[in-house]
Amino acid sequence: PLRVAVLISGSGSNLQALIDAVEGRQLPGVEIVLVISNKASAQGLQRALKHKLPAAYIPWKKREEAEQQILSLLQLFRADLIVLAGWMRILSAEFTSQFPQRMINLHPALLPDDSGDTYTTSDGSVIPALRGLHVIERAIEAGLKVTGSTVHYVIPAVDAGPVIGRAEVAIEPGDTPDTLQEKLKSQEHRLIVEAVRAYAEQVHLVAPAQ
Ligand code: GAR
């Protein structure tokens, strides 16, 4: 099977979507083997434990130390694919470069195929490609009518890398960061499962299950 590690920092609703998909046999050949949080209080850790998944809290005081601990765990649990699902810390280039094509990130804004600063929505409007923190608030403040979420491969540059999938979400008058986050998450739960499924199928094409 494809051995997946999920890195989280908070509520872990996307982790839950993955757990539900695995348990519901919607992700054949996929196993979640490890959950890591940089926050001890992350609700996602409780979700992992409830489903009897190995779960670790790695404090993020010194980045090098935390990354070394994460690396050791990923090796110990023989993770094939690392999913950043609501992971709120920037990983160093030294770290991410050890997992070429093996780490994917979920980002709550629309990112283009290239490293450009704009994204063209399905209705043809050109909007800023929002990278970094607080992108939900920034989308509202910028007066955007459309935002969305993107799943992409992780490369050393932050919130960049080949795109696996996207979902667009309309910003309606009266939307607040909270209401918009809810709308984004409900799309993300489908998006992240589809991305892992696509990844698993692609890996199987290259290396058939034994
Ligand atoms: C998701 O909306 C995800 O896109 C975002 O955090 C949320 C986590 O929700 N990720 C980032 O902002 C990454 N910088 P969850 O903990 O309920 O899955």
mmCIF file of C-alpha atoms and ligand atoms in Angstrom:
data_model
loop_
_atom_site.group_PDB
_atom_site.id
_atom_site.type_symbol
_atom_site.label_atom_id
_atom_site.label_comp_id
_atom_site.label_asym_id
_atom_site.label_seq_id
_atom_site.Cartn_x
_atom_site.Cartn_y
_atom_site.Cartn_z
ATOM 1 C CA PRO A 1 0.000 0.000 0.000
ATOM 2 C CA LEU A 2 0.869 3.689 -0.269
ATOM 3 C CA ARG A 3 1.960 4.712 3.224
ATOM 4 C CA VAL A 4 0.763 8.242 3.973
ATOM 5 C CA ALA A 5 1.873 10.574 6.765
ATOM 6 C CA VAL A 6 -0.306 13.626 7.466
ATOM 7 C CA LEU A 7 1.092 16.792 9.024
ATOM 8 C CA ILE A 8 -1.389 19.069 10.773
ATOM 9 C CA SER A 9 -1.479 22.103 13.062
ATOM 10 C CA GLY A 10 -5.134 22.460 14.010
ATOM 11 C CA SER A 11 -8.613 21.079 13.678
ATOM 12 C CA GLY A 12 -7.642 18.350 11.238
ATOM 13 C CA SER A 13 -10.907 18.246 9.316
ATOM 14 C CA ASN A 14 -8.972 17.407 6.155
ATOM 15 C CA LEU A 15 -7.181 14.626 8.014
ATOM 16 C CA GLN A 16 -10.648 13.416 9.004
ATOM 17 C CA ALA A 17 -11.732 13.415 5.362
ATOM 18 C CA LEU A 18 -8.738 11.222 4.529
ATOM 19 C CA ILE A 19 -9.410 8.888 7.459
ATOM 20 C CA ASP A 20 -13.068 8.571 6.436
ATOM 21 C CA ALA A 21 -12.100 7.883 2.823
ATOM 22 C CA VAL A 22 -9.636 5.171 3.834
ATOM 23 C CA GLU A 23 -12.108 3.570 6.237
ATOM 24 C CA GLY A 24 -14.897 3.884 3.671
ATOM 25 C CA ARG A 25 -12.734 2.128 1.071
ATOM 26 C CA GLN A 26 -12.704 5.158 -1.187
ATOM 27 C CA LEU A 27 -8.891 5.174 -1.206
ATOM 28 C CA PRO A 28 -7.942 1.609 -2.081
ATOM 29 C CA GLY A 29 -4.272 0.858 -1.513
ATOM 30 C CA VAL A 30 -3.812 3.835 0.805
ATOM 31 C CA GLU A 31 -2.912 3.571 4.454
ATOM 32 C CA ILE A 32 -2.452 6.465 6.907
ATOM 33 C CA VAL A 33 0.568 5.407 8.946
ATOM 34 C CA LEU A 34 1.397 8.548 10.940
ATOM 35 C CA VAL A 35 -0.027 11.904 12.006
ATOM 36 C CA ILE A 36 2.264 14.679 13.209
ATOM 37 C CA SER A 37 1.233 17.979 14.777
ATOM 38 C CA ASN A 38 3.358 20.926 15.838
ATOM 39 C CA LYS A 39 0.592 21.876 18.287
ATOM 40 C CA ALA A 40 -0.109 19.715 21.329
ATOM 41 C CA SER A 41 -3.703 20.947 21.484
ATOM 42 C CA ALA A 42 -4.518 20.252 17.830
ATOM 43 C CA GLN A 43 -7.920 18.600 17.567
ATOM 44 C CA GLY A 44 -6.512 16.566 14.696
ATOM 45 C CA LEU A 45 -4.349 14.617 17.167
ATOM 46 C CA GLN A 46 -7.490 13.496 18.963
ATOM 47 C CA ARG A 47 -9.044 12.484 15.653
ATOM 48 C CA ALA A 48 -5.964 10.364 14.895
ATOM 49 C CA LEU A 49 -5.979 8.675 18.287
ATOM 50 C CA LYS A 50 -9.691 7.959 18.035
ATOM 51 C CA HIS A 51 -8.968 6.008 14.860
ATOM 52 C CA LYS A 52 -5.954 4.284 16.451
ATOM 53 C CA LEU A 53 -3.442 5.980 14.185
ATOM 54 C CA PRO A 54 0.072 6.682 15.453
ATOM 55 C CA ALA A 55 0.126 10.372 16.353
ATOM 56 C CA ALA A 56 2.998 12.555 17.468
ATOM 57 C CA TYR A 57 3.318 16.066 18.805
ATOM 58 C CA ILE A 58 6.603 17.645 17.725
ATOM 59 C CA PRO A 59 7.122 21.061 19.322
ATOM 60 C CA TRP A 60 8.398 23.694 16.920
ATOM 61 C CA LYS A 61 10.921 25.619 18.956
ATOM 62 C CA LYS A 62 14.035 25.204 16.852
ATOM 63 C CA ARG A 63 13.264 24.405 13.260
ATOM 64 C CA GLU A 64 16.306 22.192 12.668
ATOM 65 C CA GLU A 65 15.532 20.061 15.702
ATOM 66 C CA ALA A 66 11.860 19.745 14.872
ATOM 67 C CA GLU A 67 12.614 18.836 11.265
ATOM 68 C CA GLN A 68 15.128 16.224 12.384
ATOM 69 C CA GLN A 69 12.513 14.660 14.653
ATOM 70 C CA ILE A 70 9.917 14.707 11.910
ATOM 71 C CA LEU A 71 12.387 13.147 9.498
ATOM 72 C CA SER A 72 13.167 10.350 11.950
ATOM 73 C CA LEU A 73 9.482 9.599 12.420
ATOM 74 C CA LEU A 74 8.785 9.618 8.690
ATOM 75 C CA GLN A 75 11.592 7.121 8.206
ATOM 76 C CA LEU A 76 10.567 4.980 11.174
ATOM 77 C CA PHE A 77 7.015 4.725 9.851
ATOM 78 C CA ARG A 78 8.264 4.347 6.251
ATOM 79 C CA ALA A 79 6.057 7.092 4.855
ATOM 80 C CA ASP A 80 5.855 7.136 1.057
ATOM 81 C CA LEU A 81 3.757 10.290 0.770
ATOM 82 C CA ILE A 82 3.599 13.260 3.142
ATOM 83 C CA VAL A 83 0.420 15.318 3.102
ATOM 84 C CA LEU A 84 0.520 18.829 4.583
ATOM 85 C CA ALA A 85 -3.136 19.254 5.579
ATOM 86 C CA GLY A 86 -3.434 22.462 7.556
ATOM 87 C CA TRP A 87 0.270 22.452 8.460
ATOM 88 C CA MET A 88 1.170 25.998 9.479
ATOM 89 C CA ARG A 89 4.966 25.956 9.645
ATOM 90 C CA ILE A 90 7.384 26.649 6.812
ATOM 91 C CA LEU A 91 9.639 23.666 6.179
ATOM 92 C CA SER A 92 13.230 24.369 5.124
ATOM 93 C CA ALA A 93 14.542 23.664 1.639
ATOM 94 C CA GLU A 94 16.927 21.127 3.202
ATOM 95 C CA PHE A 95 13.910 19.269 4.537
ATOM 96 C CA THR A 96 11.536 19.504 1.581
ATOM 97 C CA SER A 97 14.233 18.657 -0.960
ATOM 98 C CA GLN A 98 14.494 15.213 0.613
ATOM 99 C CA PHE A 99 10.993 14.398 -0.594
ATOM 100 C CA PRO A 100 10.861 15.335 -4.254
ATOM 101 C CA GLN A 101 7.427 14.364 -5.657
ATOM 102 C CA ARG A 102 6.592 12.827 -2.299
ATOM 103 C CA MET A 103 5.110 15.747 -0.392
ATOM 104 C CA ILE A 104 1.866 17.574 -1.193
ATOM 105 C CA ASN A 105 0.369 20.704 0.364
ATOM 106 C CA LEU A 106 -3.181 21.960 0.725
ATOM 107 C CA HIS A 107 -3.387 25.742 0.409
ATOM 108 C CA PRO A 108 -6.575 27.817 0.883
ATOM 109 C CA ALA A 109 -6.127 30.007 -2.205
ATOM 110 C CA LEU A 110 -5.935 29.504 -5.955
ATOM 111 C CA LEU A 111 -2.386 29.037 -7.234
ATOM 112 C CA PRO A 112 -1.313 29.031 -10.897
ATOM 113 C CA ASP A 113 0.544 26.280 -12.735
ATOM 114 C CA ASP A 114 3.660 28.427 -12.870
ATOM 115 C CA SER A 115 5.362 30.601 -10.269
ATOM 116 C CA GLY A 116 3.440 33.661 -11.466
ATOM 117 C CA ASP A 117 1.664 36.159 -9.258
ATOM 118 C CA THR A 118 -1.762 35.787 -10.795
ATOM 119 C CA TYR A 119 -4.332 33.091 -11.384
ATOM 120 C CA THR A 120 -6.999 33.102 -14.087
ATOM 121 C CA THR A 121 -10.308 31.756 -12.807
ATOM 122 C CA SER A 122 -12.645 29.572 -14.861
ATOM 123 C CA ASP A 123 -14.708 32.651 -15.817
ATOM 124 C CA GLY A 124 -11.597 34.420 -17.063
ATOM 125 C CA SER A 125 -10.948 36.887 -14.266
ATOM 126 C CA VAL A 126 -7.359 37.441 -13.276
ATOM 127 C CA ILE A 127 -6.846 37.445 -9.512
ATOM 128 C CA PRO A 128 -3.731 37.622 -7.341
ATOM 129 C CA ALA A 129 -2.113 34.292 -6.444
ATOM 130 C CA LEU A 130 -2.210 34.558 -2.659
ATOM 131 C CA ARG A 131 0.669 32.785 -0.958
ATOM 132 C CA GLY A 132 1.727 32.673 2.686
ATOM 133 C CA LEU A 133 -0.451 33.353 5.699
ATOM 134 C CA HIS A 134 -3.946 34.812 6.166
ATOM 135 C CA VAL A 135 -4.890 34.247 2.545
ATOM 136 C CA ILE A 136 -8.588 33.852 3.371
ATOM 137 C CA GLU A 137 -8.716 37.283 5.020
ATOM 138 C CA ARG A 138 -6.613 38.730 2.213
ATOM 139 C CA ALA A 139 -8.983 37.372 -0.438
ATOM 140 C CA ILE A 140 -11.914 39.136 1.243
ATOM 141 C CA GLU A 141 -9.959 42.349 1.800
ATOM 142 C CA ALA A 142 -8.920 42.390 -1.854
ATOM 143 C CA GLY A 143 -12.588 42.278 -2.820
ATOM 144 C CA LEU A 144 -12.191 39.065 -4.819
ATOM 145 C CA LYS A 145 -15.374 37.415 -6.052
ATOM 146 C CA VAL A 146 -13.730 34.024 -6.390
ATOM 147 C CA THR A 147 -11.116 32.218 -4.366
ATOM 148 C CA GLY A 148 -10.496 28.549 -3.732
ATOM 149 C CA SER A 149 -8.033 25.943 -2.620
ATOM 150 C CA THR A 150 -5.122 24.245 -4.324
ATOM 151 C CA VAL A 151 -3.287 20.966 -3.771
ATOM 152 C CA HIS A 152 0.256 21.005 -5.124
ATOM 153 C CA TYR A 153 3.555 19.227 -4.847
ATOM 154 C CA VAL A 154 5.894 20.852 -2.354
ATOM 155 C CA ILE A 155 9.062 22.454 -3.671
ATOM 156 C CA PRO A 156 11.438 24.660 -1.663
ATOM 157 C CA ALA A 157 9.588 27.859 -2.658
ATOM 158 C CA VAL A 158 6.623 28.459 -0.332
ATOM 159 C CA ASP A 159 3.148 27.743 -1.739
ATOM 160 C CA ALA A 160 4.490 26.899 -5.183
ATOM 161 C CA GLY A 161 5.060 23.688 -7.104
ATOM 162 C CA PRO A 162 3.206 21.557 -9.652
ATOM 163 C CA VAL A 163 -0.547 21.673 -9.131
ATOM 164 C CA ILE A 164 -2.471 18.440 -8.593
ATOM 165 C CA GLY A 165 -5.945 19.903 -8.172
ATOM 166 C CA ARG A 166 -7.957 23.016 -7.398
ATOM 167 C CA ALA A 167 -11.451 23.959 -6.332
ATOM 168 C CA GLU A 168 -12.971 27.395 -6.873
ATOM 169 C CA VAL A 169 -15.278 28.931 -4.275
ATOM 170 C CA ALA A 170 -17.391 32.070 -4.739
ATOM 171 C CA ILE A 171 -17.002 34.866 -2.210
ATOM 172 C CA GLU A 172 -20.470 36.212 -1.527
ATOM 173 C CA PRO A 173 -21.436 39.555 -0.009
ATOM 174 C CA GLY A 174 -21.488 39.108 3.743
ATOM 175 C CA ASP A 175 -18.875 36.361 3.768
ATOM 176 C CA THR A 176 -16.526 36.606 6.737
ATOM 177 C CA PRO A 177 -13.219 34.782 7.140
ATOM 178 C CA ASP A 178 -15.113 32.164 9.151
ATOM 179 C CA THR A 179 -17.904 31.553 6.646
ATOM 180 C CA LEU A 180 -15.438 31.527 3.778
ATOM 181 C CA GLN A 181 -13.138 29.106 5.564
ATOM 182 C CA GLU A 182 -16.083 26.743 6.058
ATOM 183 C CA LYS A 183 -16.923 26.895 2.347
ATOM 184 C CA LEU A 184 -13.296 26.277 1.430
ATOM 185 C CA LYS A 185 -12.987 23.358 3.800
ATOM 186 C CA SER A 186 -16.043 21.612 2.438
ATOM 187 C CA GLN A 187 -14.399 21.710 -1.014
ATOM 188 C CA GLU A 188 -11.011 20.757 0.391
ATOM 189 C CA HIS A 189 -12.333 17.569 1.978
ATOM 190 C CA ARG A 190 -13.163 16.285 -1.496
ATOM 191 C CA LEU A 191 -10.075 17.833 -3.108
ATOM 192 C CA ILE A 192 -7.522 16.311 -0.747
ATOM 193 C CA VAL A 193 -9.046 12.847 -1.080
ATOM 194 C CA GLU A 194 -9.019 13.144 -4.873
ATOM 195 C CA ALA A 195 -5.401 14.299 -4.825
ATOM 196 C CA VAL A 196 -4.270 11.352 -2.720
ATOM 197 C CA ARG A 197 -6.265 8.996 -4.931
ATOM 198 C CA ALA A 198 -4.660 10.446 -8.054
ATOM 199 C CA TYR A 199 -1.241 10.147 -6.450
ATOM 200 C CA ALA A 200 -1.853 6.553 -5.419
ATOM 201 C CA GLU A 201 -3.040 5.592 -8.893
ATOM 202 C CA GLN A 202 -0.047 7.245 -10.511
ATOM 203 C CA VAL A 203 2.370 5.504 -8.163
ATOM 204 C CA HIS A 204 0.715 2.199 -8.945
ATOM 205 C CA LEU A 205 1.250 2.776 -12.644
ATOM 206 C CA VAL A 206 4.946 3.236 -12.014
ATOM 207 C CA ALA A 207 5.366 0.592 -9.337
ATOM 208 C CA PRO A 208 2.547 -1.971 -9.210
ATOM 209 C CA ALA A 209 1.581 -3.122 -5.722
ATOM 210 C CA GLN A 210 3.371 -6.323 -4.704
HETATM 211 C C1 GAR B 1 -7.335 24.311 5.549
HETATM 212 O O1 GAR B 1 -8.301 25.221 5.091
HETATM 213 C C2 GAR B 1 -6.057 24.443 4.749
HETATM 214 O O2 GAR B 1 -6.272 24.809 3.434
HETATM 215 C C3 GAR B 1 -5.330 25.519 5.512
HETATM 216 O O3 GAR B 1 -5.633 25.290 6.857
HETATM 217 C C4 GAR B 1 -6.915 24.675 6.973
HETATM 218 C C5 GAR B 1 -6.786 23.460 7.868
HETATM 219 O O4 GAR B 1 -8.035 22.939 8.193
HETATM 220 N N1 GAR B 1 -3.934 25.437 5.270
HETATM 221 C C6 GAR B 1 -3.097 26.474 5.359
HETATM 222 O O5 GAR B 1 -3.465 27.579 5.644
HETATM 223 C C7 GAR B 1 -1.647 26.143 5.087
HETATM 224 N N2 GAR B 1 -0.846 27.294 5.188
HETATM 225 P P1 GAR B 1 -8.159 21.526 8.947
HETATM 226 O O6 GAR B 1 -7.150 21.530 10.095
HETATM 227 O O7 GAR B 1 -9.563 21.508 9.450
HETATM 228 O O8 GAR B 1 -7.888 20.444 7.948
#
